[in-house]
mmCIF file of C-alpha atoms in Angstrom:
data_model
loop_
_atom_site.group_PDB
_atom_site.id
_atom_site.type_symbol
_atom_site.label_atom_id
_atom_site.label_comp_id
_atom_site.label_asym_id
_atom_site.label_seq_id
_atom_site.Cartn_x
_atom_site.Cartn_y
_atom_site.Cartn_z
ATOM 1 C CA VAL A 10 -10.729 8.855 5.924
ATOM 2 C CA PRO A 11 -8.243 6.837 3.848
ATOM 3 C CA GLY A 12 -8.106 8.842 0.634
ATOM 4 C CA ALA A 13 -9.753 10.757 -2.195
ATOM 5 C CA SER A 14 -12.684 8.407 -2.765
ATOM 6 C CA ALA A 15 -13.747 8.562 0.877
ATOM 7 C CA ARG A 16 -13.260 12.326 0.888
ATOM 8 C CA ARG A 17 -15.757 12.607 -1.989
ATOM 9 C CA LEU A 18 -18.186 10.373 -0.087
ATOM 10 C CA MET A 19 -17.941 12.504 3.055
ATOM 11 C CA ARG A 20 -18.502 15.669 1.018
ATOM 12 C CA ALA A 21 -21.596 14.034 -0.515
ATOM 13 C CA PHE A 22 -22.800 13.324 3.026
ATOM 14 C CA GLY A 23 -22.463 17.036 3.789
ATOM 15 C CA MET A 24 -19.244 17.030 5.804
ATOM 16 C CA PRO A 25 -17.399 20.378 5.502
ATOM 17 C CA GLU A 26 -14.124 20.164 3.588
ATOM 18 C CA ASP A 27 -12.113 21.466 6.532
ATOM 19 C CA ARG A 28 -13.404 18.647 8.758
ATOM 20 C CA ILE A 29 -12.056 15.861 6.537
ATOM 21 C CA THR A 30 -8.547 14.476 6.958
ATOM 22 C CA THR A 31 -7.072 11.821 4.668
ATOM 23 C CA GLY A 32 -4.393 9.251 5.478
ATOM 24 C CA LEU A 33 -6.300 6.891 7.789
ATOM 25 C CA TYR A 34 -4.739 3.561 6.760
ATOM 26 C CA SER A 35 -1.298 2.191 6.000
ATOM 27 C CA ALA A 36 0.476 -1.074 5.436
ATOM 28 C CA ASP A 37 3.548 -1.842 7.542
ATOM 29 C CA THR A 38 6.091 -0.160 5.297
ATOM 30 C CA GLU A 39 8.999 -1.662 7.230
ATOM 31 C CA VAL A 40 7.855 -5.114 6.136
ATOM 32 C CA PHE A 41 6.387 -4.268 2.733
ATOM 33 C CA ALA A 42 9.147 -2.759 0.616
ATOM 34 C CA SER A 43 10.625 -3.502 -2.785
ATOM 35 C CA VAL A 44 13.784 -5.612 -2.731
ATOM 36 C CA ARG A 45 14.233 -6.222 -6.477
ATOM 37 C CA PRO A 46 13.319 -4.424 -9.705
ATOM 38 C CA LEU A 47 10.300 -5.694 -11.611
ATOM 39 C CA SER A 48 12.464 -6.632 -14.574
ATOM 40 C CA GLN A 49 14.298 -9.158 -12.375
ATOM 41 C CA ARG A 50 11.151 -10.909 -11.150
ATOM 42 C CA PRO A 51 9.508 -13.994 -12.615
ATOM 43 C CA VAL A 52 6.380 -13.538 -14.716
ATOM 44 C CA GLN A 53 4.057 -14.129 -11.805
ATOM 45 C CA PHE A 54 0.799 -12.544 -10.674
ATOM 46 C CA ALA A 55 -0.514 -12.511 -7.110
ATOM 47 C CA PHE A 56 -3.975 -12.305 -5.594
ATOM 48 C CA VAL A 57 -4.073 -11.709 -1.842
ATOM 49 C CA GLY A 58 -7.336 -11.675 0.057
ATOM 50 C CA GLN A 59 -10.475 -13.519 1.032
ATOM 51 C CA PHE A 60 -11.893 -16.161 -1.281
ATOM 52 C CA ILE A 61 -15.342 -14.559 -1.358
ATOM 53 C CA GLU A 62 -17.776 -13.278 -3.990
ATOM 54 C CA ARG A 63 -16.859 -9.644 -3.372
ATOM 55 C CA LYS A 64 -13.227 -10.292 -4.329
ATOM 56 C CA ASN A 65 -14.319 -11.792 -7.676
ATOM 57 C CA VAL A 66 -12.046 -14.810 -7.264
ATOM 58 C CA ARG A 67 -13.857 -16.994 -9.813
ATOM 59 C CA ARG A 68 -13.300 -14.367 -12.492
ATOM 60 C CA ILE A 69 -9.605 -14.171 -11.608
ATOM 61 C CA ARG A 70 -9.368 -17.945 -12.039
ATOM 62 C CA ASP A 71 -11.310 -17.947 -15.312
ATOM 63 C CA ALA A 72 -9.414 -15.006 -16.819
ATOM 64 C CA PHE A 73 -6.054 -16.512 -15.939
ATOM 65 C CA ALA A 74 -7.109 -19.897 -17.343
ATOM 66 C CA GLY A 75 -8.072 -18.217 -20.636
ATOM 67 C CA PHE A 76 -4.859 -16.190 -20.730
ATOM 68 C CA HIS A 77 -2.760 -19.276 -19.943
ATOM 69 C CA HIS A 78 -4.591 -21.460 -22.475
ATOM 70 C CA ALA A 79 -3.897 -18.834 -25.154
ATOM 71 C CA GLY A 80 -0.175 -19.189 -24.540
ATOM 72 C CA GLY A 81 0.400 -16.711 -21.729
ATOM 73 C CA ALA A 82 3.504 -17.985 -19.969
ATOM 74 C CA ALA A 83 2.988 -16.933 -16.367
ATOM 75 C CA THR A 84 2.109 -18.145 -12.886
ATOM 76 C CA LEU A 85 -0.736 -16.923 -10.690
ATOM 77 C CA VAL A 86 -0.468 -17.378 -6.920
ATOM 78 C CA MET A 87 -3.754 -16.881 -5.061
ATOM 79 C CA GLN A 88 -3.125 -16.549 -1.332
ATOM 80 C CA GLY A 89 -5.918 -16.300 1.212
ATOM 81 C CA SER A 90 -8.839 -18.165 2.721
ATOM 82 C CA GLY A 91 -12.597 -18.170 2.617
ATOM 83 C CA PRO A 92 -15.704 -20.097 1.596
ATOM 84 C CA LEU A 93 -14.892 -20.151 -2.130
ATOM 85 C CA GLN A 94 -11.412 -21.562 -1.693
ATOM 86 C CA SER A 95 -12.643 -25.110 -2.302
ATOM 87 C CA GLU A 96 -13.842 -23.986 -5.751
ATOM 88 C CA ILE A 97 -10.504 -22.455 -6.733
ATOM 89 C CA THR A 98 -8.352 -25.520 -7.220
ATOM 90 C CA PRO A 99 -4.729 -25.644 -8.377
ATOM 91 C CA ALA A 100 -4.252 -25.950 -12.143
ATOM 92 C CA ASP A 101 -1.549 -25.478 -14.732
ATOM 93 C CA GLY A 102 0.160 -22.240 -13.736
ATOM 94 C CA LEU A 103 -2.250 -21.625 -10.841
ATOM 95 C CA VAL A 104 -1.005 -22.003 -7.249
ATOM 96 C CA ILE A 105 -3.329 -21.806 -4.239
ATOM 97 C CA GLU A 106 -1.926 -20.920 -0.806
ATOM 98 C CA ARG A 107 -3.355 -20.115 2.597
ATOM 99 C CA PHE A 108 -2.695 -16.732 4.163
ATOM 100 C CA GLY A 109 0.888 -16.326 5.286
ATOM 101 C CA GLU A 110 2.409 -14.108 7.947
ATOM 102 C CA PRO A 111 3.363 -10.600 6.756
ATOM 103 C CA ARG A 112 6.970 -11.302 5.787
ATOM 104 C CA ARG A 113 5.922 -14.326 3.762
ATOM 105 C CA LEU A 114 3.345 -12.166 1.990
ATOM 106 C CA ALA A 115 5.952 -9.477 1.334
ATOM 107 C CA ASN A 116 8.181 -12.154 -0.166
ATOM 108 C CA LEU A 117 5.339 -13.297 -2.441
ATOM 109 C CA LEU A 118 4.767 -9.738 -3.651
ATOM 110 C CA ASN A 119 8.481 -9.248 -4.274
ATOM 111 C CA GLN A 120 8.433 -12.412 -6.379
ATOM 112 C CA SER A 121 5.471 -11.136 -8.416
ATOM 113 C CA ARG A 122 5.104 -8.715 -11.276
ATOM 114 C CA ALA A 123 1.570 -7.566 -10.432
ATOM 115 C CA ILE A 124 -1.182 -7.805 -7.873
ATOM 116 C CA VAL A 125 -4.601 -8.749 -9.277
ATOM 117 C CA LEU A 126 -7.655 -7.390 -7.446
ATOM 118 C CA PRO A 127 -10.727 -7.069 -9.708
ATOM 119 C CA SER A 128 -13.103 -6.720 -6.755
ATOM 120 C CA ILE A 129 -16.818 -6.130 -7.117
ATOM 121 C CA GLU A 130 -16.514 -3.759 -4.135
ATOM 122 C CA ASP A 131 -13.390 -2.794 -2.192
ATOM 123 C CA HIS A 132 -13.083 0.487 -0.342
ATOM 124 C CA TRP A 133 -9.355 0.892 0.477
ATOM 125 C CA PRO A 134 -7.769 -2.578 0.540
ATOM 126 C CA LEU A 135 -4.442 -2.606 2.349
ATOM 127 C CA ALA A 136 -3.203 -5.257 -0.086
ATOM 128 C CA VAL A 137 -2.959 -2.583 -2.784
ATOM 129 C CA HIS A 138 -0.725 -0.417 -0.603
ATOM 130 C CA GLU A 139 1.337 -3.475 0.327
ATOM 131 C CA ALA A 140 1.805 -4.382 -3.334
ATOM 132 C CA ALA A 141 2.616 -0.836 -4.395
ATOM 133 C CA ALA A 142 5.189 -0.554 -1.597
ATOM 134 C CA CYS A 143 6.757 -3.749 -2.980
ATOM 135 C CA GLY A 144 6.958 -2.118 -6.411
ATOM 136 C CA CYS A 145 4.280 -4.234 -8.122
ATOM 137 C CA LEU A 146 2.134 -3.397 -11.097
ATOM 138 C CA LEU A 147 -1.518 -2.993 -10.123
ATOM 139 C CA ILE A 148 -4.413 -4.719 -11.895
ATOM 140 C CA LEU A 149 -7.534 -3.388 -10.190
ATOM 141 C CA SER A 150 -11.221 -3.148 -10.845
ATOM 142 C CA GLU A 151 -12.899 0.222 -11.077
ATOM 143 C CA ALA A 152 -14.544 -0.578 -7.718
ATOM 144 C CA VAL A 153 -11.269 -0.372 -5.767
ATOM 145 C CA GLY A 154 -11.378 2.816 -3.736
ATOM 146 C CA SER A 155 -7.623 3.421 -3.576
ATOM 147 C CA ILE A 156 -7.183 3.887 -7.333
ATOM 148 C CA PRO A 157 -6.661 7.679 -6.963
ATOM 149 C CA GLU A 158 -3.797 7.103 -4.523
ATOM 150 C CA PHE A 159 -1.864 4.348 -6.291
ATOM 151 C CA ALA A 160 -2.882 3.755 -9.922
ATOM 152 C CA THR A 161 -1.487 5.654 -12.900
ATOM 153 C CA GLN A 162 -1.323 4.890 -16.608
ATOM 154 C CA ALA A 163 2.287 3.791 -16.147
ATOM 155 C CA ASN A 164 1.898 1.291 -13.305
ATOM 156 C CA ALA A 165 -1.704 0.073 -13.430
ATOM 157 C CA ARG A 166 -4.607 -1.177 -15.464
ATOM 158 C CA VAL A 167 -8.161 -0.580 -14.254
ATOM 159 C CA VAL A 168 -10.643 -3.198 -15.456
ATOM 160 C CA ARG A 169 -14.392 -3.688 -15.289
ATOM 161 C CA ALA A 170 -15.174 -6.198 -12.560
ATOM 162 C CA SER A 171 -17.783 -7.873 -14.767
ATOM 163 C CA ARG A 172 -15.506 -8.429 -17.791
ATOM 164 C CA THR A 173 -13.226 -11.451 -18.011
ATOM 165 C CA ASP A 174 -11.770 -10.147 -21.275
ATOM 166 C CA ASP A 175 -10.675 -6.917 -19.543
ATOM 167 C CA LEU A 176 -8.746 -8.964 -17.031
ATOM 168 C CA MET A 177 -7.150 -11.135 -19.724
ATOM 169 C CA GLU A 178 -6.054 -7.997 -21.556
ATOM 170 C CA ALA A 179 -4.501 -6.667 -18.336
ATOM 171 C CA PHE A 180 -2.532 -9.906 -17.976
ATOM 172 C CA ARG A 181 -1.281 -9.484 -21.543
ATOM 173 C CA TRP A 182 -0.280 -5.882 -20.825
ATOM 174 C CA ALA A 183 1.726 -6.899 -17.763
ATOM 175 C CA VAL A 184 3.725 -9.546 -19.636
ATOM 176 C CA SER A 185 4.349 -7.324 -22.672
ATOM 177 C CA LEU A 186 6.243 -4.493 -20.952
ATOM 178 C CA SER A 187 9.927 -4.030 -21.638
ATOM 179 C CA GLY A 188 12.439 -4.235 -18.814
ATOM 180 C CA ALA A 189 12.807 -0.460 -18.753
ATOM 181 C CA ALA A 190 9.034 0.066 -18.673
ATOM 182 C CA LEU A 191 8.674 -2.481 -15.886
ATOM 183 C CA ASP A 192 11.289 -0.815 -13.715
ATOM 184 C CA ALA A 193 9.839 2.641 -14.354
ATOM 185 C CA ALA A 194 6.367 1.361 -13.429
ATOM 186 C CA GLY A 195 7.708 -0.251 -10.273
ATOM 187 C CA LYS A 196 9.262 3.053 -9.250
ATOM 188 C CA VAL A 197 5.903 4.803 -9.754
ATOM 189 C CA SER A 198 4.242 2.250 -7.463
ATOM 190 C CA GLU A 199 6.917 2.732 -4.797
ATOM 191 C CA ASP A 200 6.675 6.526 -5.005
ATOM 192 C CA ARG A 201 2.894 6.423 -4.701
ATOM 193 C CA ALA A 202 3.096 4.042 -1.753
ATOM 194 C CA ALA A 203 5.593 6.287 0.048
ATOM 195 C CA ALA A 204 2.837 8.830 0.729
ATOM 196 C CA PHE A 205 1.390 6.424 3.314
ATOM 197 C CA SER A 206 3.124 4.933 6.340
ATOM 198 C CA PRO A 207 2.465 4.141 10.004
ATOM 199 C CA ALA A 208 4.581 7.176 10.912
ATOM 200 C CA ARG A 209 2.427 9.455 8.773
ATOM 201 C CA TRP A 210 -0.747 8.012 10.296
ATOM 202 C CA ALA A 211 0.637 8.569 13.818
ATOM 203 C CA THR A 212 1.439 12.192 12.971
ATOM 204 C CA LEU A 213 -2.032 12.740 11.547
ATOM 205 C CA PHE A 214 -3.634 11.167 14.614
ATOM 206 C CA CYS A 215 -1.681 13.468 16.911
ATOM 207 C CA ASP A 216 -2.684 16.444 14.775
ATOM 208 C CA LEU A 217 -6.333 15.444 15.077
ATOM 209 C CA CYS A 218 -5.994 15.157 18.859
ATOM 210 C CA ASP A 219 -4.396 18.597 19.027
ATOM 211 C CA ARG A 220 -7.160 20.030 16.862
ATOM 212 C CA TYR A 221 -10.222 18.472 18.461
ATOM 213 C CA LEU A 222 -9.024 17.709 22.015
ATOM 214 C CA PRO A 223 -6.720 20.629 22.806
ATOM 215 C CA GLU A 224 -7.538 20.559 26.519
ATOM 216 C CA ARG A 225 -6.080 17.056 26.743
#
């Protein structure tokens, strides 16, 4: 399974503790890596994912519009595709882009202060690992399953998916941090992300083969 949330689910299903291995997923950590401290990045937020109900994209738009109208000087780039994209139109401070190839996405994250993912349901979205590996702050809903792996009080804010005001407050938090606090938070994200990599997943897979298929 990917991490702690899925481990708890498997235990609830009755799976013995010694039959559960974590570390299933990983972003490409050769592509997704921090290239500049947070304090040197523009005040920009990024959403990466499908424009669908489950990703709560309308609430992202509405919360950013409220934050921006109240004087929040920032940009939000929403990159992805999906049936709701026609409803999320560019506006003052809001940029809409189609999915880019991985290096373009890594560049977007390295130009951004935080990833915004207030999903209604999201089990272990790779975008969170990608953003953490790029040293971003994390603004996540409580429904994001990878919170135990990547989010701490220093580098993240966890919001209620149903509350626009929670999301606006998270935007305000991200723009209020000092340069030192930003760089410290970015380092926390990078350190958390370092626990997952394709190499680690390959090692775990080989260990599982050795354990369960020893004759092969």
